[in-house]
């Protein structure tokens, strides 16, 4: 080694390593948030000027209440619990929730999500949230007194009726029998009695964590906006919207004017209207999912330890700017004066839009591999290459 090289090496050793916090969401269809963090960390260590010793990486996988929320909580130190519950089509499924002390993270998609439907099969009129209620009850049984209820990725449009039934509500038809599963059956709802709801709900704090602010019904409601994503035809959408409106009317007769108010509240239409059921039966409070999860996961103290934050998700686009995880991470980091860069599979935002969100630069996998199919199939190795480039640009 020459004298000059030795001096450079000694200088690199003397310099404190750059502290990098990886707080990225999943790359849907290819990598979980945990895997994203692992690949980014590997790339950073290879690409860091001065070698791996020049960077100190902390990983905090994040989620915004949708798919992957429980996994993010487990990665942050929560205990994973599993239960057999009723799936969206009525068959038993295994669903997980996360628990730490008296705080539980429950992801409704674990019990009532599209992931539980057979490939190519949808049930927009009949899919039920009953299993989500069972999962909430399991969290209460385990001692939870604060429940973060992440909503998103649902197969259902039943206004949370199944969830309420699982927790003790009586939703009856004209013959005094329980109405059938799914939003379509709500057309036959005649009476509702919420007095039998699990009494522990009254003493628990239920936080509805989501990224949509739709009302229950109408042109921006659960059926109109999200029904087609769950296989609903236009005829189904009209039927479901009318059934949900009727459901709200019956509940108004049961509990009073607050039922109508909740139907129009932001978040009531989340996850096929389960937000409405959570408001009226669980006393839930709605908060943007990423804000809730950052609190639960301990993002603030991790941010205090960081010189640079790396966030990201599969597609950075207009939706990202409206409550998705990278926007929430960037906003929190910017408030603390910490620089943020992003990794993603696909980038559909201008540099100005990124800067407006508090993100200095983004590294899309499509810049390395223009074929989207190969980007998905080879996301891990490509992400490591993108992280090497990021390291060269930001860790020098």
mmCIF file of C-alpha atoms in Angstrom:
data_model
loop_
_atom_site.group_PDB
_atom_site.id
_atom_site.type_symbol
_atom_site.label_atom_id
_atom_site.label_comp_id
_atom_site.label_asym_id
_atom_site.label_seq_id
_atom_site.Cartn_x
_atom_site.Cartn_y
_atom_site.Cartn_z
ATOM 1 C CA UNK A 1 0.000 0.000 0.000
ATOM 2 C CA UNK A 2 1.341 3.433 -0.938
ATOM 3 C CA UNK A 3 1.621 6.223 1.606
ATOM 4 C CA UNK A 4 -1.249 8.091 -0.086
ATOM 5 C CA UNK A 5 -3.470 5.022 -0.018
ATOM 6 C CA UNK A 6 -2.625 4.441 3.609
ATOM 7 C CA UNK A 7 -3.571 8.028 4.460
ATOM 8 C CA UNK A 8 -6.905 7.657 2.675
ATOM 9 C CA UNK A 9 -7.628 4.380 4.450
ATOM 10 C CA UNK A 10 -6.774 5.860 7.842
ATOM 11 C CA UNK A 11 -9.001 8.877 7.120
ATOM 12 C CA UNK A 12 -11.894 6.598 6.191
ATOM 13 C CA UNK A 13 -11.402 4.618 9.394
ATOM 14 C CA UNK A 14 -11.291 7.798 11.466
ATOM 15 C CA UNK A 15 -14.510 9.160 9.982
ATOM 16 C CA UNK A 16 -17.653 8.082 11.781
ATOM 17 C CA UNK A 17 -19.770 5.776 9.644
ATOM 18 C CA UNK A 18 -22.838 7.238 7.948
ATOM 19 C CA UNK A 19 -25.944 6.076 9.764
ATOM 20 C CA UNK A 20 -28.617 4.965 7.298
ATOM 21 C CA UNK A 21 -32.180 4.109 8.223
ATOM 22 C CA UNK A 22 -34.008 1.902 5.693
ATOM 23 C CA UNK A 23 -37.747 2.516 6.108
ATOM 24 C CA UNK A 24 -39.314 1.136 2.947
ATOM 25 C CA UNK A 25 -42.606 -0.595 2.211
ATOM 26 C CA UNK A 26 -42.969 -3.822 0.229
ATOM 27 C CA UNK A 27 -42.509 -4.075 -3.537
ATOM 28 C CA UNK A 28 -45.906 -5.614 -4.176
ATOM 29 C CA UNK A 29 -45.701 -8.828 -6.145
ATOM 30 C CA UNK A 30 -41.962 -9.298 -5.686
ATOM 31 C CA UNK A 31 -40.474 -8.418 -2.275
ATOM 32 C CA UNK A 32 -41.738 -7.973 1.264
ATOM 33 C CA UNK A 33 -40.673 -4.875 3.178
ATOM 34 C CA UNK A 34 -38.243 -7.024 5.157
ATOM 35 C CA UNK A 35 -36.674 -8.355 1.948
ATOM 36 C CA UNK A 36 -36.440 -4.846 0.511
ATOM 37 C CA UNK A 37 -34.465 -3.756 3.562
ATOM 38 C CA UNK A 38 -32.167 -6.775 3.340
ATOM 39 C CA UNK A 39 -31.313 -6.189 -0.320
ATOM 40 C CA UNK A 40 -30.835 -2.437 0.106
ATOM 41 C CA UNK A 41 -28.531 -3.033 3.072
ATOM 42 C CA UNK A 42 -26.442 -5.518 1.077
ATOM 43 C CA UNK A 43 -26.071 -3.061 -1.784
ATOM 44 C CA UNK A 44 -25.160 -0.195 0.505
ATOM 45 C CA UNK A 45 -22.413 -2.170 2.182
ATOM 46 C CA UNK A 46 -20.911 -3.174 -1.155
ATOM 47 C CA UNK A 47 -21.198 0.283 -2.685
ATOM 48 C CA UNK A 48 -20.198 2.488 0.229
ATOM 49 C CA UNK A 49 -16.984 4.429 -0.384
ATOM 50 C CA UNK A 50 -14.639 3.217 2.301
ATOM 51 C CA UNK A 51 -16.291 -0.197 2.414
ATOM 52 C CA UNK A 52 -18.922 -1.729 4.655
ATOM 53 C CA UNK A 53 -17.343 -0.188 7.757
ATOM 54 C CA UNK A 54 -18.201 3.265 6.423
ATOM 55 C CA UNK A 55 -21.936 2.713 6.760
ATOM 56 C CA UNK A 56 -24.091 1.701 9.710
ATOM 57 C CA UNK A 57 -27.460 0.370 8.600
ATOM 58 C CA UNK A 58 -30.649 0.157 10.631
ATOM 59 C CA UNK A 59 -33.705 -1.468 9.055
ATOM 60 C CA UNK A 60 -37.267 -0.545 9.988
ATOM 61 C CA UNK A 61 -39.661 -2.075 7.429
ATOM 62 C CA UNK A 62 -42.857 -0.035 7.254
ATOM 63 C CA UNK A 63 -46.439 -0.436 6.070
ATOM 64 C CA UNK A 64 -49.472 1.829 5.766
ATOM 65 C CA UNK A 65 -52.147 -0.472 7.163
ATOM 66 C CA UNK A 66 -52.581 -2.692 4.113
ATOM 67 C CA UNK A 67 -50.857 -5.927 3.146
ATOM 68 C CA UNK A 68 -47.653 -6.430 5.102
ATOM 69 C CA UNK A 69 -48.665 -4.459 8.180
ATOM 70 C CA UNK A 70 -48.386 -7.419 10.539
ATOM 71 C CA UNK A 71 -45.038 -8.420 9.020
ATOM 72 C CA UNK A 72 -43.709 -4.893 9.598
ATOM 73 C CA UNK A 73 -44.804 -5.016 13.229
ATOM 74 C CA UNK A 74 -43.158 -8.409 13.742
ATOM 75 C CA UNK A 75 -39.931 -7.102 12.206
ATOM 76 C CA UNK A 76 -40.060 -4.266 14.763
ATOM 77 C CA UNK A 77 -40.221 -6.687 17.680
ATOM 78 C CA UNK A 78 -43.883 -7.624 18.028
ATOM 79 C CA UNK A 79 -44.791 -11.272 18.593
ATOM 80 C CA UNK A 80 -46.540 -13.012 15.726
ATOM 81 C CA UNK A 81 -49.756 -14.812 16.728
ATOM 82 C CA UNK A 82 -51.845 -17.022 14.454
ATOM 83 C CA UNK A 83 -55.529 -17.976 14.590
ATOM 84 C CA UNK A 84 -57.872 -20.098 12.500
ATOM 85 C CA UNK A 85 -60.698 -17.803 11.440
ATOM 86 C CA UNK A 86 -63.431 -17.595 8.827
ATOM 87 C CA UNK A 87 -62.137 -16.573 5.409
ATOM 88 C CA UNK A 88 -63.958 -14.262 2.999
ATOM 89 C CA UNK A 89 -65.769 -17.191 1.363
ATOM 90 C CA UNK A 90 -66.645 -18.843 4.672
ATOM 91 C CA UNK A 91 -63.863 -21.427 4.678
ATOM 92 C CA UNK A 92 -61.342 -21.545 7.539
ATOM 93 C CA UNK A 93 -58.050 -19.720 6.969
ATOM 94 C CA UNK A 94 -54.973 -19.078 9.092
ATOM 95 C CA UNK A 95 -54.573 -15.393 9.903
ATOM 96 C CA UNK A 96 -51.860 -13.617 11.852
ATOM 97 C CA UNK A 97 -51.803 -10.594 14.104
ATOM 98 C CA UNK A 98 -48.960 -8.999 16.052
ATOM 99 C CA UNK A 99 -48.806 -8.376 19.799
ATOM 100 C CA UNK A 100 -46.469 -6.495 22.095
ATOM 101 C CA UNK A 101 -47.679 -5.997 25.633
ATOM 102 C CA UNK A 102 -51.181 -4.564 25.444
ATOM 103 C CA UNK A 103 -50.788 -3.305 21.872
ATOM 104 C CA UNK A 104 -51.949 -5.427 18.943
ATOM 105 C CA UNK A 105 -51.638 -4.872 15.225
ATOM 106 C CA UNK A 106 -54.470 -6.529 13.334
ATOM 107 C CA UNK A 107 -54.509 -6.581 9.534
ATOM 108 C CA UNK A 108 -57.968 -7.218 8.140
ATOM 109 C CA UNK A 109 -56.533 -8.618 4.893
ATOM 110 C CA UNK A 110 -55.032 -11.454 6.927
ATOM 111 C CA UNK A 111 -58.569 -12.733 7.520
ATOM 112 C CA UNK A 112 -60.712 -11.126 4.804
ATOM 113 C CA UNK A 113 -58.292 -10.213 2.044
ATOM 114 C CA UNK A 114 -58.165 -10.871 -1.668
ATOM 115 C CA UNK A 115 -55.184 -13.131 -0.997
ATOM 116 C CA UNK A 116 -57.599 -15.774 0.315
ATOM 117 C CA UNK A 117 -59.591 -16.012 -2.912
ATOM 118 C CA UNK A 118 -58.694 -18.659 -5.476
ATOM 119 C CA UNK A 119 -56.914 -17.333 -8.559
ATOM 120 C CA UNK A 120 -59.378 -15.541 -10.810
ATOM 121 C CA UNK A 121 -62.332 -15.983 -8.436
ATOM 122 C CA UNK A 122 -64.125 -13.025 -6.871
ATOM 123 C CA UNK A 123 -67.193 -12.863 -4.644
ATOM 124 C CA UNK A 124 -68.165 -9.177 -4.505
ATOM 125 C CA UNK A 125 -71.682 -9.840 -3.199
ATOM 126 C CA UNK A 126 -70.957 -12.674 -0.761
ATOM 127 C CA UNK A 127 -67.456 -12.106 0.685
ATOM 128 C CA UNK A 128 -67.589 -11.538 4.444
ATOM 129 C CA UNK A 129 -65.529 -9.767 7.097
ATOM 130 C CA UNK A 130 -66.590 -12.259 9.785
ATOM 131 C CA UNK A 131 -63.016 -13.519 10.143
ATOM 132 C CA UNK A 132 -61.758 -9.994 10.782
ATOM 133 C CA UNK A 133 -64.069 -9.826 13.772
ATOM 134 C CA UNK A 134 -62.758 -13.167 14.986
ATOM 135 C CA UNK A 135 -59.194 -11.897 14.644
ATOM 136 C CA UNK A 136 -60.017 -8.767 16.640
ATOM 137 C CA UNK A 137 -61.597 -10.927 19.329
ATOM 138 C CA UNK A 138 -58.454 -13.070 19.462
ATOM 139 C CA UNK A 139 -56.360 -9.936 20.031
ATOM 140 C CA UNK A 140 -58.645 -8.923 22.909
ATOM 141 C CA UNK A 141 -58.407 -12.456 24.335
ATOM 142 C CA UNK A 142 -54.614 -12.095 24.277
ATOM 143 C CA UNK A 143 -54.802 -8.990 26.450
ATOM 144 C CA UNK A 144 -54.705 -6.201 23.867
ATOM 145 C CA UNK A 145 -56.145 -2.924 25.036
ATOM 146 C CA UNK A 146 -54.934 -0.847 22.115
ATOM 147 C CA UNK A 147 -55.577 -2.290 18.666
ATOM 148 C CA UNK A 148 -54.189 -0.828 15.462
ATOM 149 C CA UNK A 149 -56.635 -2.140 12.872
ATOM 150 C CA UNK A 150 -55.020 -1.955 9.444
ATOM 151 C CA UNK A 151 -57.488 -1.948 6.573
ATOM 152 C CA UNK A 152 -56.723 -2.535 2.909
ATOM 153 C CA UNK A 153 -56.492 -5.363 0.409
ATOM 154 C CA UNK A 154 -59.982 -6.598 1.267
ATOM 155 C CA UNK A 155 -62.103 -8.999 -0.758
ATOM 156 C CA UNK A 156 -65.248 -7.648 0.867
ATOM 157 C CA UNK A 157 -67.924 -4.964 0.525
ATOM 158 C CA UNK A 158 -70.144 -5.741 3.507
ATOM 159 C CA UNK A 159 -69.748 -2.552 5.535
ATOM 160 C CA UNK A 160 -68.111 -4.528 8.320
ATOM 161 C CA UNK A 161 -71.377 -6.376 9.000
ATOM 162 C CA UNK A 162 -69.629 -9.737 9.244
ATOM 163 C CA UNK A 163 -67.049 -8.294 11.623
ATOM 164 C CA UNK A 164 -69.784 -6.889 13.869
ATOM 165 C CA UNK A 165 -71.638 -10.216 13.864
ATOM 166 C CA UNK A 166 -68.477 -12.039 14.939
ATOM 167 C CA UNK A 167 -68.118 -9.610 17.825
ATOM 168 C CA UNK A 168 -71.669 -10.132 19.075
ATOM 169 C CA UNK A 169 -73.966 -7.870 17.049
ATOM 170 C CA UNK A 170 -77.313 -9.281 15.879
ATOM 171 C CA UNK A 171 -78.162 -8.359 12.277
ATOM 172 C CA UNK A 172 -81.494 -9.980 11.444
ATOM 173 C CA UNK A 173 -83.854 -10.348 8.488
ATOM 174 C CA UNK A 174 -87.667 -10.054 8.593
ATOM 175 C CA UNK A 175 -87.922 -13.640 9.862
ATOM 176 C CA UNK A 176 -85.639 -12.851 12.795
ATOM 177 C CA UNK A 177 -82.780 -14.881 11.347
ATOM 178 C CA UNK A 178 -79.204 -13.653 10.866
ATOM 179 C CA UNK A 179 -78.721 -12.151 7.424
ATOM 180 C CA UNK A 180 -76.430 -14.064 5.113
ATOM 181 C CA UNK A 181 -72.777 -13.213 4.512
ATOM 182 C CA UNK A 182 -71.623 -10.414 2.257
ATOM 183 C CA UNK A 183 -72.818 -7.014 1.165
ATOM 184 C CA UNK A 184 -75.494 -8.364 -1.147
ATOM 185 C CA UNK A 185 -77.357 -9.932 1.774
ATOM 186 C CA UNK A 186 -77.675 -6.565 3.514
ATOM 187 C CA UNK A 187 -80.629 -5.801 1.236
ATOM 188 C CA UNK A 188 -82.600 -8.150 3.480
ATOM 189 C CA UNK A 189 -81.520 -6.583 6.769
ATOM 190 C CA UNK A 190 -84.550 -5.679 8.891
ATOM 191 C CA UNK A 191 -83.242 -5.020 12.403
ATOM 192 C CA UNK A 192 -79.892 -4.470 14.105
ATOM 193 C CA UNK A 193 -78.994 -4.895 17.749
ATOM 194 C CA UNK A 194 -75.497 -3.889 18.854
ATOM 195 C CA UNK A 195 -76.089 -4.395 22.574
ATOM 196 C CA UNK A 196 -74.387 -7.801 22.489
ATOM 197 C CA UNK A 197 -71.061 -6.506 21.193
ATOM 198 C CA UNK A 198 -68.022 -7.708 23.141
ATOM 199 C CA UNK A 199 -67.958 -5.457 26.245
ATOM 200 C CA UNK A 200 -64.166 -5.275 26.138
ATOM 201 C CA UNK A 201 -64.455 -3.032 23.081
ATOM 202 C CA UNK A 202 -65.756 -0.231 25.294
ATOM 203 C CA UNK A 203 -62.490 -0.188 27.250
ATOM 204 C CA UNK A 204 -60.173 -0.711 24.288
ATOM 205 C CA UNK A 205 -58.667 1.911 22.002
ATOM 206 C CA UNK A 206 -59.285 0.903 18.387
ATOM 207 C CA UNK A 207 -57.342 2.876 15.782
ATOM 208 C CA UNK A 208 -58.483 2.433 12.199
ATOM 209 C CA UNK A 209 -55.306 2.701 10.130
ATOM 210 C CA UNK A 210 -55.866 3.276 6.417
ATOM 211 C CA UNK A 211 -54.914 5.419 3.473
ATOM 212 C CA UNK A 212 -58.344 6.202 1.965
ATOM 213 C CA UNK A 213 -60.898 8.777 3.092
ATOM 214 C CA UNK A 214 -63.938 7.602 1.135
ATOM 215 C CA UNK A 215 -67.447 7.701 2.647
ATOM 216 C CA UNK A 216 -69.555 4.553 2.865
ATOM 217 C CA UNK A 217 -71.852 5.163 -0.103
ATOM 218 C CA UNK A 218 -72.308 7.321 -3.180
ATOM 219 C CA UNK A 219 -70.066 7.982 -6.198
ATOM 220 C CA UNK A 220 -66.974 8.038 -3.984
ATOM 221 C CA UNK A 221 -68.149 5.238 -1.718
ATOM 222 C CA UNK A 222 -66.887 1.746 -1.017
ATOM 223 C CA UNK A 223 -68.837 -0.007 -3.780
ATOM 224 C CA UNK A 224 -68.400 2.581 -6.530
ATOM 225 C CA UNK A 225 -64.678 3.171 -6.109
ATOM 226 C CA UNK A 226 -63.356 -0.198 -4.963
ATOM 227 C CA UNK A 227 -66.044 -2.717 -5.928
ATOM 228 C CA UNK A 228 -64.722 -3.220 -9.478
ATOM 229 C CA UNK A 229 -61.298 -4.148 -8.051
ATOM 230 C CA UNK A 230 -63.058 -6.996 -6.239
ATOM 231 C CA UNK A 231 -64.856 -8.314 -9.297
ATOM 232 C CA UNK A 232 -68.057 -6.271 -9.044
ATOM 233 C CA UNK A 233 -69.873 -5.520 -12.294
ATOM 234 C CA UNK A 234 -71.663 -2.212 -12.715
ATOM 235 C CA UNK A 235 -74.884 -3.992 -11.777
ATOM 236 C CA UNK A 236 -73.181 -5.348 -8.655
ATOM 237 C CA UNK A 237 -71.917 -1.877 -7.760
ATOM 238 C CA UNK A 238 -75.422 -0.417 -7.883
ATOM 239 C CA UNK A 239 -76.773 -3.318 -5.826
ATOM 240 C CA UNK A 240 -74.004 -3.073 -3.230
ATOM 241 C CA UNK A 241 -74.263 0.699 -2.900
ATOM 242 C CA UNK A 242 -78.012 0.391 -2.299
ATOM 243 C CA UNK A 243 -77.482 -2.437 0.198
ATOM 244 C CA UNK A 244 -74.916 -0.401 2.150
ATOM 245 C CA UNK A 245 -77.252 2.614 2.194
ATOM 246 C CA UNK A 246 -80.039 0.384 3.527
ATOM 247 C CA UNK A 247 -77.638 -1.047 6.132
ATOM 248 C CA UNK A 248 -76.864 2.474 7.351
ATOM 249 C CA UNK A 249 -80.578 3.287 7.558
ATOM 250 C CA UNK A 250 -81.287 0.209 9.677
ATOM 251 C CA UNK A 251 -78.369 1.035 11.962
ATOM 252 C CA UNK A 252 -79.650 4.598 12.277
ATOM 253 C CA UNK A 253 -82.928 3.215 13.600
ATOM 254 C CA UNK A 254 -80.943 1.110 16.057
ATOM 255 C CA UNK A 255 -78.397 3.624 17.384
ATOM 256 C CA UNK A 256 -79.602 7.051 16.283
ATOM 257 C CA UNK A 257 -78.307 9.886 14.067
ATOM 258 C CA UNK A 258 -74.646 9.085 14.621
ATOM 259 C CA UNK A 259 -75.061 6.162 12.209
ATOM 260 C CA UNK A 260 -75.782 8.569 9.350
ATOM 261 C CA UNK A 261 -72.905 10.807 10.407
ATOM 262 C CA UNK A 262 -70.465 7.903 10.467
ATOM 263 C CA UNK A 263 -71.569 6.818 6.982
ATOM 264 C CA UNK A 264 -70.246 10.100 5.589
ATOM 265 C CA UNK A 265 -67.111 10.220 7.748
ATOM 266 C CA UNK A 266 -63.702 9.997 6.031
ATOM 267 C CA UNK A 267 -62.570 6.390 6.108
ATOM 268 C CA UNK A 268 -66.060 4.885 6.395
ATOM 269 C CA UNK A 269 -65.665 3.372 2.941
ATOM 270 C CA UNK A 270 -62.251 1.852 3.661
ATOM 271 C CA UNK A 271 -61.883 -1.857 2.861
ATOM 272 C CA UNK A 272 -65.391 -2.336 1.546
ATOM 273 C CA UNK A 273 -66.965 -0.237 4.280
ATOM 274 C CA UNK A 274 -65.361 -1.992 7.224
ATOM 275 C CA UNK A 275 -64.377 1.487 8.379
ATOM 276 C CA UNK A 276 -68.059 2.244 8.912
ATOM 277 C CA UNK A 277 -68.547 -0.893 10.957
ATOM 278 C CA UNK A 278 -65.484 -0.041 13.030
ATOM 279 C CA UNK A 279 -66.720 3.494 13.683
ATOM 280 C CA UNK A 280 -70.212 2.523 14.725
ATOM 281 C CA UNK A 281 -69.522 -0.724 16.588
ATOM 282 C CA UNK A 282 -65.946 -0.523 17.809
ATOM 283 C CA UNK A 283 -65.707 3.187 18.595
ATOM 284 C CA UNK A 284 -62.706 3.335 16.280
ATOM 285 C CA UNK A 285 -60.786 6.516 15.531
ATOM 286 C CA UNK A 286 -59.483 6.954 11.988
ATOM 287 C CA UNK A 287 -55.861 7.951 11.404
ATOM 288 C CA UNK A 288 -53.675 7.782 8.293
ATOM 289 C CA UNK A 289 -52.156 4.317 8.315
ATOM 290 C CA UNK A 290 -48.559 5.333 7.831
ATOM 291 C CA UNK A 291 -48.712 7.848 10.707
ATOM 292 C CA UNK A 292 -50.081 5.197 13.035
ATOM 293 C CA UNK A 293 -47.561 2.594 11.967
ATOM 294 C CA UNK A 294 -44.590 4.934 12.289
ATOM 295 C CA UNK A 295 -45.653 5.577 15.880
ATOM 296 C CA UNK A 296 -46.162 1.880 16.623
ATOM 297 C CA UNK A 297 -42.913 0.801 14.975
ATOM 298 C CA UNK A 298 -40.761 3.341 16.823
ATOM 299 C CA UNK A 299 -39.790 5.439 13.809
ATOM 300 C CA UNK A 300 -39.082 8.650 15.761
ATOM 301 C CA UNK A 301 -36.232 7.276 17.900
ATOM 302 C CA UNK A 302 -34.796 5.446 14.874
ATOM 303 C CA UNK A 303 -34.872 8.711 12.932
ATOM 304 C CA UNK A 304 -32.911 10.421 15.707
ATOM 305 C CA UNK A 305 -30.084 7.961 15.037
ATOM 306 C CA UNK A 306 -30.039 8.499 11.241
ATOM 307 C CA UNK A 307 -27.996 10.690 8.913
ATOM 308 C CA UNK A 308 -29.884 9.470 5.843
ATOM 309 C CA UNK A 309 -33.240 7.752 5.320
ATOM 310 C CA UNK A 310 -34.013 5.392 2.459
ATOM 311 C CA UNK A 311 -37.687 4.738 1.784
ATOM 312 C CA UNK A 312 -39.589 3.297 -1.156
ATOM 313 C CA UNK A 313 -42.235 0.961 -2.564
ATOM 314 C CA UNK A 314 -42.937 -0.902 -5.768
ATOM 315 C CA UNK A 315 -44.313 2.071 -7.671
ATOM 316 C CA UNK A 316 -43.650 5.697 -6.826
ATOM 317 C CA UNK A 317 -46.586 7.493 -8.443
ATOM 318 C CA UNK A 318 -49.411 9.916 -7.719
ATOM 319 C CA UNK A 319 -50.932 7.497 -5.212
ATOM 320 C CA UNK A 320 -47.705 7.624 -3.219
ATOM 321 C CA UNK A 321 -48.325 11.285 -2.513
ATOM 322 C CA UNK A 322 -51.705 10.581 -0.922
ATOM 323 C CA UNK A 323 -50.936 8.787 2.315
ATOM 324 C CA UNK A 324 -48.688 5.955 1.156
ATOM 325 C CA UNK A 325 -45.732 4.849 3.252
ATOM 326 C CA UNK A 326 -42.886 6.662 1.415
ATOM 327 C CA UNK A 327 -44.683 10.006 1.641
ATOM 328 C CA UNK A 328 -45.279 9.540 5.354
ATOM 329 C CA UNK A 329 -41.666 8.551 5.989
ATOM 330 C CA UNK A 330 -40.378 11.503 3.969
ATOM 331 C CA UNK A 331 -42.648 13.989 5.739
ATOM 332 C CA UNK A 332 -41.516 12.812 9.163
ATOM 333 C CA UNK A 333 -37.844 12.862 8.167
ATOM 334 C CA UNK A 334 -38.081 16.291 6.559
ATOM 335 C CA UNK A 335 -39.602 17.669 9.771
ATOM 336 C CA UNK A 336 -36.421 16.516 11.549
ATOM 337 C CA UNK A 337 -34.090 17.791 8.830
ATOM 338 C CA UNK A 338 -32.918 14.334 7.716
ATOM 339 C CA UNK A 339 -32.384 13.769 3.989
ATOM 340 C CA UNK A 340 -34.503 11.119 2.262
ATOM 341 C CA UNK A 341 -33.890 9.148 -0.919
ATOM 342 C CA UNK A 342 -36.050 6.395 -2.359
ATOM 343 C CA UNK A 343 -35.832 3.084 -4.163
ATOM 344 C CA UNK A 344 -38.684 1.730 -6.258
ATOM 345 C CA UNK A 345 -39.549 -0.651 -9.023
ATOM 346 C CA UNK A 346 -41.148 1.993 -11.199
ATOM 347 C CA UNK A 347 -40.932 5.783 -11.027
ATOM 348 C CA UNK A 348 -43.844 7.868 -12.319
ATOM 349 C CA UNK A 349 -43.150 11.111 -10.466
ATOM 350 C CA UNK A 350 -41.234 14.125 -11.723
ATOM 351 C CA UNK A 351 -38.182 15.399 -9.833
ATOM 352 C CA UNK A 352 -40.317 18.366 -8.746
ATOM 353 C CA UNK A 353 -43.014 16.071 -7.346
ATOM 354 C CA UNK A 354 -40.399 14.036 -5.507
ATOM 355 C CA UNK A 355 -38.859 17.165 -4.051
ATOM 356 C CA UNK A 356 -42.289 18.394 -2.993
ATOM 357 C CA UNK A 357 -42.743 15.147 -1.064
ATOM 358 C CA UNK A 358 -39.361 15.588 0.622
ATOM 359 C CA UNK A 359 -37.485 12.973 -1.429
ATOM 360 C CA UNK A 360 -34.148 14.104 -2.871
ATOM 361 C CA UNK A 361 -33.813 11.398 -5.507
ATOM 362 C CA UNK A 362 -35.318 8.079 -6.505
ATOM 363 C CA UNK A 363 -33.599 4.981 -7.882
ATOM 364 C CA UNK A 364 -36.037 2.894 -9.964
ATOM 365 C CA UNK A 365 -35.221 -0.655 -10.981
ATOM 366 C CA UNK A 366 -36.451 0.134 -14.490
ATOM 367 C CA UNK A 367 -33.392 2.344 -14.907
ATOM 368 C CA UNK A 368 -31.340 -0.842 -14.669
ATOM 369 C CA UNK A 369 -33.756 -3.235 -16.402
ATOM 370 C CA UNK A 370 -36.440 -1.733 -18.668
ATOM 371 C CA UNK A 371 -38.441 -4.972 -18.908
ATOM 372 C CA UNK A 372 -41.088 -4.807 -16.106
ATOM 373 C CA UNK A 373 -41.449 -8.599 -15.967
ATOM 374 C CA UNK A 374 -37.732 -9.053 -15.378
ATOM 375 C CA UNK A 375 -37.768 -6.233 -12.810
ATOM 376 C CA UNK A 376 -40.338 -8.184 -10.829
ATOM 377 C CA UNK A 377 -38.599 -11.533 -11.260
ATOM 378 C CA UNK A 378 -35.135 -10.175 -10.443
ATOM 379 C CA UNK A 379 -36.131 -7.456 -7.988
ATOM 380 C CA UNK A 380 -33.674 -8.514 -5.271
ATOM 381 C CA UNK A 381 -30.429 -8.404 -7.268
ATOM 382 C CA UNK A 382 -31.561 -5.277 -9.130
ATOM 383 C CA UNK A 383 -32.350 -3.554 -5.860
ATOM 384 C CA UNK A 384 -28.852 -4.302 -4.598
ATOM 385 C CA UNK A 385 -27.383 -2.715 -7.731
ATOM 386 C CA UNK A 386 -29.606 0.341 -7.264
ATOM 387 C CA UNK A 387 -28.456 0.590 -3.641
ATOM 388 C CA UNK A 388 -24.815 0.457 -4.764
ATOM 389 C CA UNK A 389 -25.448 3.461 -7.006
ATOM 390 C CA UNK A 390 -27.220 5.233 -4.163
ATOM 391 C CA UNK A 391 -24.262 4.575 -1.881
ATOM 392 C CA UNK A 392 -21.840 6.036 -4.381
ATOM 393 C CA UNK A 393 -23.976 9.187 -4.672
ATOM 394 C CA UNK A 394 -24.932 9.773 -1.035
ATOM 395 C CA UNK A 395 -22.339 8.082 1.159
ATOM 396 C CA UNK A 396 -19.210 9.635 -0.324
#
